[in-house]
PDB file of C-alpha atoms in Angstrom:
ATOM      1  CA  UNK A 883      99.732 138.343  79.046  1.00  0.00           C
ATOM      2  CA  UNK A 884     100.647 135.322  82.057  1.00  0.00           C
ATOM      3  CA  UNK A 885      99.170 132.160  81.391  1.00  0.00           C
ATOM      4  CA  UNK A 886      98.627 129.598  83.703  1.00  0.00           C
ATOM      5  CA  UNK A 887     101.194 127.294  83.750  1.00  0.00           C
ATOM      6  CA  UNK A 888     100.899 123.810  83.949  1.00  0.00           C
ATOM      7  CA  UNK A 889     104.105 122.219  83.475  1.00  0.00           C
ATOM      8  CA  UNK A 890     104.720 118.346  84.537  1.00  0.00           C
ATOM      9  CA  UNK A 891     108.767 119.027  84.631  1.00  0.00           C
ATOM     10  CA  UNK A 892     110.608 120.071  86.592  1.00  0.00           C
ATOM     11  CA  UNK A 893     114.576 120.847  86.353  1.00  0.00           C
ATOM     12  CA  UNK A 894     117.457 122.257  88.381  1.00  0.00           C
ATOM     13  CA  UNK A 895     116.820 123.080  92.179  1.00  0.00           C
ATOM     14  CA  UNK A 896     112.929 122.895  91.658  1.00  0.00           C
ATOM     15  CA  UNK A 897     110.525 120.899  93.788  1.00  0.00           C
ATOM     16  CA  UNK A 898     107.452 118.702  92.242  1.00  0.00           C
ATOM     17  CA  UNK A 899     105.214 117.602  95.210  1.00  0.00           C
ATOM     18  CA  UNK A 900     103.421 115.165  92.690  1.00  0.00           C
ATOM     19  CA  UNK A 901      99.388 114.442  92.504  1.00  0.00           C
ATOM     20  CA  UNK A 902      99.639 111.405  94.903  1.00  0.00           C
ATOM     21  CA  UNK A 903     101.689 113.044  97.571  1.00  0.00           C
ATOM     22  CA  UNK A 904     100.261 114.904 100.263  1.00  0.00           C
ATOM     23  CA  UNK A 905     101.905 116.625 102.745  1.00  0.00           C
ATOM     24  CA  UNK A 906     101.045 118.204 106.139  1.00  0.00           C
ATOM     25  CA  UNK A 907     103.375 120.637 107.365  1.00  0.00           C
ATOM     26  CA  UNK A 908     105.657 123.728 106.555  1.00  0.00           C
ATOM     27  CA  UNK A 909     107.651 123.511 103.015  1.00  0.00           C
ATOM     28  CA  UNK A 910     110.396 126.438 103.128  1.00  0.00           C
ATOM     29  CA  UNK A 911     113.072 127.213 101.078  1.00  0.00           C
ATOM     30  CA  UNK A 912     114.998 128.787  98.140  1.00  0.00           C
ATOM     31  CA  UNK A 913     113.872 127.358  94.449  1.00  0.00           C
ATOM     32  CA  UNK A 914     110.119 127.057  92.635  1.00  0.00           C
ATOM     33  CA  UNK A 915     107.976 124.604  94.133  1.00  0.00           C
ATOM     34  CA  UNK A 916     105.277 122.631  91.815  1.00  0.00           C
ATOM     35  CA  UNK A 917     102.326 121.263  93.501  1.00  0.00           C
ATOM     36  CA  UNK A 918      99.710 118.791  92.304  1.00  0.00           C
ATOM     37  CA  UNK A 919      99.350 117.263  95.053  1.00  0.00           C
ATOM     38  CA  UNK A 920      97.841 117.946  98.682  1.00  0.00           C
ATOM     39  CA  UNK A 921      99.494 120.228 100.862  1.00  0.00           C
ATOM     40  CA  UNK A 922      97.850 121.572 104.618  1.00  0.00           C
ATOM     41  CA  UNK A 923     100.955 124.158 105.685  1.00  0.00           C
ATOM     42  CA  UNK A 924     101.906 127.156 104.542  1.00  0.00           C
ATOM     43  CA  UNK A 925     104.666 127.457 101.521  1.00  0.00           C
ATOM     44  CA  UNK A 926     107.148 129.599 102.227  1.00  0.00           C
ATOM     45  CA  UNK A 927     110.079 129.885  99.107  1.00  0.00           C
ATOM     46  CA  UNK A 928     111.657 132.261  97.925  1.00  0.00           C
ATOM     47  CA  UNK A 929     111.408 130.834  94.026  1.00  0.00           C
ATOM     48  CA  UNK A 930     108.247 130.891  92.486  1.00  0.00           C
ATOM     49  CA  UNK A 931     105.188 128.614  93.924  1.00  0.00           C
ATOM     50  CA  UNK A 932     102.724 126.759  90.917  1.00  0.00           C
ATOM     51  CA  UNK A 933      99.513 125.062  92.611  1.00  0.00           C
ATOM     52  CA  UNK A 934      98.480 123.000  89.374  1.00  0.00           C
ATOM     53  CA  UNK A 935      94.829 122.253  88.205  1.00  0.00           C
ATOM     54  CA  UNK A 936      93.759 119.072  90.253  1.00  0.00           C
ATOM     55  CA  UNK A 937      95.884 119.976  93.836  1.00  0.00           C
ATOM     56  CA  UNK A 938      94.013 120.955  96.797  1.00  0.00           C
ATOM     57  CA  UNK A 939      96.014 123.158  99.060  1.00  0.00           C
ATOM     58  CA  UNK A 940      95.485 124.530 102.505  1.00  0.00           C
ATOM     59  CA  UNK A 941      98.109 126.713 102.935  1.00  0.00           C
ATOM     60  CA  UNK A 942      99.565 130.626 102.958  1.00  0.00           C
ATOM     61  CA  UNK A 943     101.228 130.749 100.291  1.00  0.00           C
ATOM     62  CA  UNK A 944     104.558 133.072 100.155  1.00  0.00           C
ATOM     63  CA  UNK A 945     106.637 133.278  97.060  1.00  0.00           C
ATOM     64  CA  UNK A 946     108.174 135.120  94.205  1.00  0.00           C
ATOM     65  CA  UNK A 947     105.673 134.374  90.971  1.00  0.00           C
ATOM     66  CA  UNK A 948     102.563 132.663  92.157  1.00  0.00           C
ATOM     67  CA  UNK A 949     100.631 130.513  90.328  1.00  0.00           C
ATOM     68  CA  UNK A 950      96.960 128.917  91.133  1.00  0.00           C
ATOM     69  CA  UNK A 951      95.640 126.496  88.599  1.00  0.00           C
ATOM     70  CA  UNK A 952      94.107 124.426  91.815  1.00  0.00           C
ATOM     71  CA  UNK A 953      92.078 124.536  94.698  1.00  0.00           C
ATOM     72  CA  UNK A 954      93.373 126.997  97.523  1.00  0.00           C
ATOM     73  CA  UNK A 955      92.514 128.309 101.085  1.00  0.00           C
ATOM     74  CA  UNK A 956      94.567 131.155 102.000  1.00  0.00           C
ATOM     75  CA  UNK A 957      96.042 133.696 101.652  1.00  0.00           C
ATOM     76  CA  UNK A 958      98.724 134.772  99.159  1.00  0.00           C
ATOM     77  CA  UNK A 959     101.485 136.872  99.408  1.00  0.00           C
ATOM     78  CA  UNK A 960     104.471 137.134  96.858  1.00  0.00           C
ATOM     79  CA  UNK A 961     106.976 139.350  95.407  1.00  0.00           C
ATOM     80  CA  UNK A 962     106.474 139.247  91.940  1.00  0.00           C
ATOM     81  CA  UNK A 963     103.165 138.462  89.959  1.00  0.00           C
ATOM     82  CA  UNK A 964     100.229 136.382  90.645  1.00  0.00           C
ATOM     83  CA  UNK A 965      97.735 134.165  88.304  1.00  0.00           C
ATOM     84  CA  UNK A 966      94.988 132.930  88.933  1.00  0.00           C
ATOM     85  CA  UNK A 967      94.363 130.794  86.025  1.00  0.00           C
ATOM     86  CA  UNK A 968      91.363 129.187  84.752  1.00  0.00           C
ATOM     87  CA  UNK A 969      90.902 126.521  86.605  1.00  0.00           C
ATOM     88  CA  UNK A 970      91.232 128.006  90.228  1.00  0.00           C
ATOM     89  CA  UNK A 971      89.590 128.262  93.225  1.00  0.00           C
ATOM     90  CA  UNK A 972      91.128 130.174  95.681  1.00  0.00           C
ATOM     91  CA  UNK A 973      89.666 131.617  98.721  1.00  0.00           C
ATOM     92  CA  UNK A 974      91.934 134.326 100.523  1.00  0.00           C
ATOM     93  CA  UNK A 975      93.582 137.337 100.313  1.00  0.00           C
ATOM     94  CA  UNK A 976      96.178 137.572  97.512  1.00  0.00           C
ATOM     95  CA  UNK A 977      98.936 140.598  97.737  1.00  0.00           C
ATOM     96  CA  UNK A 978     101.404 141.107  95.484  1.00  0.00           C
ATOM     97  CA  UNK A 979     103.374 142.727  92.189  1.00  0.00           C
ATOM     98  CA  UNK A 980     100.796 142.074  89.423  1.00  0.00           C
ATOM     99  CA  UNK A 981      97.312 140.035  89.619  1.00  0.00           C
ATOM    100  CA  UNK A 982      95.987 139.031  86.994  1.00  0.00           C
ATOM    101  CA  UNK A 983      92.328 136.246  87.030  1.00  0.00           C
ATOM    102  CA  UNK A 984      91.536 134.469  83.873  1.00  0.00           C
ATOM    103  CA  UNK A 985      87.749 133.924  82.378  1.00  0.00           C
ATOM    104  CA  UNK A 986      86.518 131.215  84.798  1.00  0.00           C
ATOM    105  CA  UNK A 987      88.331 131.514  87.979  1.00  0.00           C
ATOM    106  CA  UNK A 988      86.991 131.010  90.692  1.00  0.00           C
ATOM    107  CA  UNK A 989      87.832 133.813  93.835  1.00  0.00           C
ATOM    108  CA  UNK A 990      86.764 135.243  97.533  1.00  0.00           C
ATOM    109  CA  UNK A 991      88.947 137.606  98.800  1.00  0.00           C
ATOM    110  CA  UNK A 992      90.696 140.944  98.963  1.00  0.00           C
ATOM    111  CA  UNK A 993      93.851 141.598  96.716  1.00  0.00           C
ATOM    112  CA  UNK A 994      96.254 143.805  97.282  1.00  0.00           C
ATOM    113  CA  UNK A 995      98.119 145.212  94.556  1.00  0.00           C
ATOM    114  CA  UNK A 996     101.254 147.978  94.378  1.00  0.00           C
ATOM    115  CA  UNK A 997     101.669 149.578  91.515  1.00  0.00           C
ATOM    116  CA  UNK A 998     103.169 152.911  89.539  1.00  0.00           C
ATOM    117  CA  UNK A 999     100.437 154.923  88.691  1.00  0.00           C
ATOM    118  CA  UNK A1000     100.733 155.619  85.019  1.00  0.00           C
ATOM    119  CA  UNK A1001     102.097 159.029  83.344  1.00  0.00           C
ATOM    120  CA  UNK A1002      99.221 161.905  83.572  1.00  0.00           C
ATOM    121  CA  UNK A1003      97.890 160.226  86.784  1.00  0.00           C
ATOM    122  CA  UNK A1004     100.532 162.258  89.357  1.00  0.00           C
ATOM    123  CA  UNK A1005     100.475 163.312  93.068  1.00  0.00           C
ATOM    124  CA  UNK A1006      97.006 165.631  91.904  1.00  0.00           C
ATOM    125  CA  UNK A1007      94.998 163.250  91.433  1.00  0.00           C
ATOM    126  CA  UNK A1008      96.460 160.104  92.971  1.00  0.00           C
ATOM    127  CA  UNK A1009      96.416 162.006  96.884  1.00  0.00           C
ATOM    128  CA  UNK A1010      92.615 162.029  97.402  1.00  0.00           C
ATOM    129  CA  UNK A1011      92.276 158.479  96.842  1.00  0.00           C
ATOM    130  CA  UNK A1012      95.065 157.572  99.269  1.00  0.00           C
ATOM    131  CA  UNK A1013      93.667 160.014 102.481  1.00  0.00           C
ATOM    132  CA  UNK A1014      92.805 157.860 104.709  1.00  0.00           C
TER     133      UNK A1014
ATOM    134  CA  UNK B 984     110.772 111.444  86.224  1.00  0.00           C
ATOM    135  CA  UNK B 985     110.396 111.001  89.515  1.00  0.00           C
ATOM    136  CA  UNK B 986     106.299 112.086  90.726  1.00  0.00           C
ATOM    137  CA  UNK B 987     107.859 113.978  93.698  1.00  0.00           C
ATOM    138  CA  UNK B 988     110.958 115.876  94.037  1.00  0.00           C
ATOM    139  CA  UNK B 989     112.262 118.267  97.392  1.00  0.00           C
ATOM    140  CA  UNK B 990     114.849 119.939  95.318  1.00  0.00           C
ATOM    141  CA  UNK B 991     117.536 120.420  97.343  1.00  0.00           C
ATOM    142  CA  UNK B 992     116.904 123.978  98.551  1.00  0.00           C
ATOM    143  CA  UNK B 993     113.188 123.219 100.062  1.00  0.00           C
ATOM    144  CA  UNK B 994     112.634 121.680 103.740  1.00  0.00           C
ATOM    145  CA  UNK B 995     109.488 120.372 104.403  1.00  0.00           C
ATOM    146  CA  UNK B 996     108.281 120.173 108.003  1.00  0.00           C
ATOM    147  CA  UNK B 997     105.763 117.536 108.545  1.00  0.00           C
ATOM    148  CA  UNK B 998     104.311 114.220 107.334  1.00  0.00           C
ATOM    149  CA  UNK B 999     104.515 114.009 103.479  1.00  0.00           C
ATOM    150  CA  UNK B1000     102.636 110.628 102.366  1.00  0.00           C
ATOM    151  CA  UNK B1001     102.801 109.964  98.501  1.00  0.00           C
ATOM    152  CA  UNK B1002     101.731 106.958  96.434  1.00  0.00           C
ATOM    153  CA  UNK B1003     104.613 107.319  93.519  1.00  0.00           C
ATOM    154  CA  UNK B1004     108.078 107.218  94.041  1.00  0.00           C
ATOM    155  CA  UNK B1005     110.039 109.985  96.021  1.00  0.00           C
ATOM    156  CA  UNK B1006     113.423 111.949  95.039  1.00  0.00           C
ATOM    157  CA  UNK B1007     114.620 113.373  98.648  1.00  0.00           C
ATOM    158  CA  UNK B1008     117.416 116.417  97.433  1.00  0.00           C
ATOM    159  CA  UNK B1009     116.437 118.687 100.584  1.00  0.00           C
ATOM    160  CA  UNK B1010     115.279 117.403 104.170  1.00  0.00           C
ATOM    161  CA  UNK B1011     112.216 116.842 104.977  1.00  0.00           C
ATOM    162  CA  UNK B1012     111.400 116.443 109.270  1.00  0.00           C
ATOM    163  CA  UNK B1013     109.118 114.523 110.449  1.00  0.00           C
ATOM    164  CA  UNK B1014     107.761 111.792 109.086  1.00  0.00           C
ATOM    165  CA  UNK B1015     108.279 109.850 105.016  1.00  0.00           C
ATOM    166  CA  UNK B1016     105.880 107.920 103.928  1.00  0.00           C
ATOM    167  CA  UNK B1017     105.653 106.397 100.325  1.00  0.00           C
ATOM    168  CA  UNK B1018     104.056 102.958  98.675  1.00  0.00           C
ATOM    169  CA  UNK B1019     106.397 102.508  96.079  1.00  0.00           C
ATOM    170  CA  UNK B1020     110.802 104.376  95.455  1.00  0.00           C
ATOM    171  CA  UNK B1021     112.569 106.482  98.020  1.00  0.00           C
ATOM    172  CA  UNK B1022     115.520 107.951  97.162  1.00  0.00           C
ATOM    173  CA  UNK B1023     117.751 109.888  99.375  1.00  0.00           C
ATOM    174  CA  UNK B1024     120.380 111.518  97.148  1.00  0.00           C
ATOM    175  CA  UNK B1025     123.640 112.764  98.137  1.00  0.00           C
ATOM    176  CA  UNK B1026     123.224 116.414 100.452  1.00  0.00           C
ATOM    177  CA  UNK B1027     119.752 115.371 101.558  1.00  0.00           C
ATOM    178  CA  UNK B1028     118.810 115.012 105.461  1.00  0.00           C
ATOM    179  CA  UNK B1029     115.856 113.031 106.231  1.00  0.00           C
ATOM    180  CA  UNK B1030     115.345 113.369 110.059  1.00  0.00           C
ATOM    181  CA  UNK B1031     111.850 111.358 109.769  1.00  0.00           C
ATOM    182  CA  UNK B1032     110.770 107.674 110.109  1.00  0.00           C
ATOM    183  CA  UNK B1033     110.978 106.089 106.648  1.00  0.00           C
ATOM    184  CA  UNK B1034     108.548 103.738 105.113  1.00  0.00           C
ATOM    185  CA  UNK B1035     108.362 103.106 101.620  1.00  0.00           C
ATOM    186  CA  UNK B1036     108.875 100.269  98.593  1.00  0.00           C
ATOM    187  CA  UNK B1037     112.477 100.179  97.912  1.00  0.00           C
ATOM    188  CA  UNK B1038     114.898 103.099  98.957  1.00  0.00           C
ATOM    189  CA  UNK B1039     118.315 103.633  97.893  1.00  0.00           C
ATOM    190  CA  UNK B1040     120.311 106.380 100.318  1.00  0.00           C
ATOM    191  CA  UNK B1041     123.303 108.364  99.747  1.00  0.00           C
ATOM    192  CA  UNK B1042     122.408 111.223 101.777  1.00  0.00           C
ATOM    193  CA  UNK B1043     122.028 111.236 105.546  1.00  0.00           C
ATOM    194  CA  UNK B1044     119.063 109.818 107.100  1.00  0.00           C
ATOM    195  CA  UNK B1045     118.088 109.683 110.803  1.00  0.00           C
ATOM    196  CA  UNK B1046     115.454 107.627 111.674  1.00  0.00           C
ATOM    197  CA  UNK B1047     113.885 103.912 111.564  1.00  0.00           C
ATOM    198  CA  UNK B1048     113.489 102.820 107.773  1.00  0.00           C
ATOM    199  CA  UNK B1049     110.606 100.119 106.747  1.00  0.00           C
ATOM    200  CA  UNK B1050     110.744  99.139 103.023  1.00  0.00           C
ATOM    201  CA  UNK B1051     108.609  96.621 101.896  1.00  0.00           C
ATOM    202  CA  UNK B1052     111.567  96.128  99.230  1.00  0.00           C
ATOM    203  CA  UNK B1053     115.078  96.476  99.417  1.00  0.00           C
ATOM    204  CA  UNK B1054     116.994  99.177 101.035  1.00  0.00           C
ATOM    205  CA  UNK B1055     120.349 100.576  99.989  1.00  0.00           C
ATOM    206  CA  UNK B1056     122.690 102.471 101.176  1.00  0.00           C
ATOM    207  CA  UNK B1057     125.074 103.498  98.787  1.00  0.00           C
ATOM    208  CA  UNK B1058     128.874 105.355  99.431  1.00  0.00           C
ATOM    209  CA  UNK B1059     128.606 108.255 101.320  1.00  0.00           C
ATOM    210  CA  UNK B1060     125.259 107.352 103.040  1.00  0.00           C
ATOM    211  CA  UNK B1061     124.759 108.086 106.748  1.00  0.00           C
ATOM    212  CA  UNK B1062     122.170 106.429 108.343  1.00  0.00           C
ATOM    213  CA  UNK B1063     120.669 106.691 112.207  1.00  0.00           C
ATOM    214  CA  UNK B1064     118.454 104.415 113.128  1.00  0.00           C
ATOM    215  CA  UNK B1065     116.914 100.345 112.322  1.00  0.00           C
ATOM    216  CA  UNK B1066     116.267  98.850 109.420  1.00  0.00           C
ATOM    217  CA  UNK B1067     113.672  96.906 108.682  1.00  0.00           C
ATOM    218  CA  UNK B1068     113.568  95.175 105.171  1.00  0.00           C
ATOM    219  CA  UNK B1069     114.022  91.888 103.280  1.00  0.00           C
ATOM    220  CA  UNK B1070     117.042  92.789 101.598  1.00  0.00           C
ATOM    221  CA  UNK B1071     119.698  94.770 102.515  1.00  0.00           C
ATOM    222  CA  UNK B1072     122.819  96.525 100.860  1.00  0.00           C
ATOM    223  CA  UNK B1073     125.673  98.876 103.056  1.00  0.00           C
ATOM    224  CA  UNK B1074     128.108  99.921 100.185  1.00  0.00           C
ATOM    225  CA  UNK B1075     131.859 100.481 101.317  1.00  0.00           C
ATOM    226  CA  UNK B1076     131.947 104.275 102.054  1.00  0.00           C
ATOM    227  CA  UNK B1077     128.239 104.416 104.110  1.00  0.00           C
ATOM    228  CA  UNK B1078     127.991 104.806 107.710  1.00  0.00           C
ATOM    229  CA  UNK B1079     125.311 103.246 109.499  1.00  0.00           C
ATOM    230  CA  UNK B1080     124.978 103.371 112.829  1.00  0.00           C
ATOM    231  CA  UNK B1081     121.283 100.923 114.193  1.00  0.00           C
ATOM    232  CA  UNK B1082     119.603  96.911 114.497  1.00  0.00           C
ATOM    233  CA  UNK B1083     119.344  95.293 110.888  1.00  0.00           C
ATOM    234  CA  UNK B1084     116.166  93.282 110.404  1.00  0.00           C
ATOM    235  CA  UNK B1085     115.375  91.142 107.712  1.00  0.00           C
ATOM    236  CA  UNK B1086     112.313  89.499 109.330  1.00  0.00           C
ATOM    237  CA  UNK B1087     114.196  85.839 109.187  1.00  0.00           C
TER     238      UNK B1087
END
């Protein structure tokens, strides 16, 4: 089971927006981003995005694995798993490959996840639910 | 460990304001303000006005620099803009175009 990470160290190409740092604007590129401060503006990266406890973001977030343990107002679009931690306050829609939310999290929005139906729930069962 | 690191693959277009030290390995376009030390590493691109404490540049900075402390332009640095600080060093191999104001 995925847990919300609240790491304070970065390595390699990772970026860290520290607790005393405020970014107003777009954050784009490759590599992981850990946000502990304030970000007003979209975050679009190819790596993982972690919004730590205490962080405040007004951003649409796009990344691979997205972990939210702080405050986020904006949509999340992840190519990997989305984890909403116990300390998270999330207002926005979430799209990801997987979605998990811990007890204590506050969340207002939609969850859109595409997933494979397990064996036994074949086309016969799935078809009516997909009908528009 | 720096409190804020802009990694090599990352671009920030906008304003970065920090209370603690900042290390730039990637790209910042806009404005960079820190109350503490700023390090622009080799390969980093800063197209922004920089206001900070001690500033060390080994990458490229295009913009005016104001430091409350010292500015060190290291070998390999490329700086286009005016520099205002009480102590300034420009290493052999650093490229610099602009005015120096040491407040004398």
